[in-house]
mmCIF file of C-alpha atoms in Angstrom:
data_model
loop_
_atom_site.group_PDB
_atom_site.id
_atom_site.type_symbol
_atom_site.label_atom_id
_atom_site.label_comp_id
_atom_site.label_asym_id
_atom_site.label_seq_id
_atom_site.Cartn_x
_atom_site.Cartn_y
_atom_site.Cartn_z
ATOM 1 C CA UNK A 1 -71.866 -73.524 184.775
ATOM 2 C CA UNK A 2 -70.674 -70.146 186.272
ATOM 3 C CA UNK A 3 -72.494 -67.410 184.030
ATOM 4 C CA UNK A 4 -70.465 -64.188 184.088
ATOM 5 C CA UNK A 5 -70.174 -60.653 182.534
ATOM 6 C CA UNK A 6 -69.050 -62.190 179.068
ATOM 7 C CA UNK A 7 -73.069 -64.290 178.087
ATOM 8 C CA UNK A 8 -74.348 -60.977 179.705
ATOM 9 C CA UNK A 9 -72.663 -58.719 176.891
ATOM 10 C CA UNK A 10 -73.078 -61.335 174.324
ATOM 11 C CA UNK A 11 -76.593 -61.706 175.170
ATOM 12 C CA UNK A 12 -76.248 -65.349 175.199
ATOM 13 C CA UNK A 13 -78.606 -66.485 178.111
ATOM 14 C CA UNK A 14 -80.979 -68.897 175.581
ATOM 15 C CA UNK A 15 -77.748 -70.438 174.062
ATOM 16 C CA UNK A 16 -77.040 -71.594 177.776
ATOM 17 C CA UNK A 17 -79.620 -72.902 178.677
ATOM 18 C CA UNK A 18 -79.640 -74.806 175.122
ATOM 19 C CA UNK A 19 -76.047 -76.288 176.466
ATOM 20 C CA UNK A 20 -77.977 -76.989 179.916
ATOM 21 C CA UNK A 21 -80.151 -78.860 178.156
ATOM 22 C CA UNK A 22 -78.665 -80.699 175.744
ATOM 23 C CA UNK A 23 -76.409 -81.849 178.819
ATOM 24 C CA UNK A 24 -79.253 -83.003 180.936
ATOM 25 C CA UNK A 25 -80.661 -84.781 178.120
ATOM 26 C CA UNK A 26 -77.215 -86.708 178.411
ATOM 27 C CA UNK A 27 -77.752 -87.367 182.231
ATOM 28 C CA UNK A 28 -75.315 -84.728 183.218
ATOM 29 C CA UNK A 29 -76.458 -82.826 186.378
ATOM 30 C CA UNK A 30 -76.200 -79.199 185.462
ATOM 31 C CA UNK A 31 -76.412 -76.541 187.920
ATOM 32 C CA UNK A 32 -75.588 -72.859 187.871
ATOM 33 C CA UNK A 33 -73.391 -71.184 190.115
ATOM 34 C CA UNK A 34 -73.086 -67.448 190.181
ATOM 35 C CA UNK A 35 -70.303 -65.366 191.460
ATOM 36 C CA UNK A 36 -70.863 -62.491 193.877
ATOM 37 C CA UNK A 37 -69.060 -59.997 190.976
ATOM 38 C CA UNK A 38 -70.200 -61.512 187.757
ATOM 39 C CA UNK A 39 -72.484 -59.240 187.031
ATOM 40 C CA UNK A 40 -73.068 -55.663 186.661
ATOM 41 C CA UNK A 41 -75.430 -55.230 189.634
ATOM 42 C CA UNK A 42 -76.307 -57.290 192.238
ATOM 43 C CA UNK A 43 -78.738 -59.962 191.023
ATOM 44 C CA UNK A 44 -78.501 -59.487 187.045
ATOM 45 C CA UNK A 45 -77.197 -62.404 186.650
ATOM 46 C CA UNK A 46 -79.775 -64.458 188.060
ATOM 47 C CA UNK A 47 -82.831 -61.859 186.017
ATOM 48 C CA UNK A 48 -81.173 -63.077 183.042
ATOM 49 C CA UNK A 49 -81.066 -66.808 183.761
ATOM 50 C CA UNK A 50 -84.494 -66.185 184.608
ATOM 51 C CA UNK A 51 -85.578 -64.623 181.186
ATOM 52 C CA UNK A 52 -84.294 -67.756 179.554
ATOM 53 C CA UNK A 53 -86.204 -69.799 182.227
ATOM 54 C CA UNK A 54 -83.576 -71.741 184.022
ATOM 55 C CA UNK A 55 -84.987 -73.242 187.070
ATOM 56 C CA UNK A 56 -84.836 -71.191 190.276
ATOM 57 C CA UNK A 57 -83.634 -74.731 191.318
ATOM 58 C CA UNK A 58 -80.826 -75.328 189.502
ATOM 59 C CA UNK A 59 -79.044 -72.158 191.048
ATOM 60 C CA UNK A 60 -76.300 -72.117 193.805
ATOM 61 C CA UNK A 61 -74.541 -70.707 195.722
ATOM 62 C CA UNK A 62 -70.493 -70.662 195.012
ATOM 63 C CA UNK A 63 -69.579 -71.695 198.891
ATOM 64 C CA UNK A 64 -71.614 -74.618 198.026
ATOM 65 C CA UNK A 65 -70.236 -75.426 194.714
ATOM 66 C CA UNK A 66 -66.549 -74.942 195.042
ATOM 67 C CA UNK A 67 -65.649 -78.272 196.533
ATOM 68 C CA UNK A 68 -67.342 -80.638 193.488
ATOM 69 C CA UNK A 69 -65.206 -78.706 191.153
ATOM 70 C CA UNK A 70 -62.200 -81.008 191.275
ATOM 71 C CA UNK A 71 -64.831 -83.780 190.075
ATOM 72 C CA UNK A 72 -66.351 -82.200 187.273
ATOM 73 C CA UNK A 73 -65.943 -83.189 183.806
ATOM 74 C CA UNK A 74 -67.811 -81.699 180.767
ATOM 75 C CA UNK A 75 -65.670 -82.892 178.707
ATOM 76 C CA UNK A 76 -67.131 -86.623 179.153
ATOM 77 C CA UNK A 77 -70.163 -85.539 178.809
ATOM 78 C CA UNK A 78 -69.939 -84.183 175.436
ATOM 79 C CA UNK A 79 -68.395 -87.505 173.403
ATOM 80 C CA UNK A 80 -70.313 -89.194 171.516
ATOM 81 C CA UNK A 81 -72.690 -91.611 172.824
ATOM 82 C CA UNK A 82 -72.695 -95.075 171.002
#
């Protein structure tokens, strides 16, 4: 997930990590990538991932990320199990 200005505005830090879960409970490795200008200041974004306890953990870095985009799928991850 890449967290930006929009969740800080709407305030909507606990209904992402909600999501995070409810993906993890599905096996879906969820991580959180942050870009350098999402947020208003430097580091807010990562204060309010923090206030809705994300793990420290589960944060990186978007150099890092960038190359497993073209393999990820939420979309899977969502259906239905059976």
């Amino acid at each position: 997930m890449i967290p930006g200005y929009g969740m800080a505005v709407a305030q909507a830090q606990h209904m992402v990590r909600e999501l995070a879960d409810q993906l993890g409970q599905r096996g879906v490795n969820v991580r959180f990538a942050i870009h350098p200008v999402a947020g208003r200041m430097p580091g807010h974004m990562n204060v309010l991932l923090a206030e809705a306890e994300i793990p420290y953990d589960k944060l990186v870095e978007m150099d890092e990320i960038n190359p497993e985009f073209p393999q990820c799928d939420v979309r899977s991850s969502l259906e239905p199990t059976t």
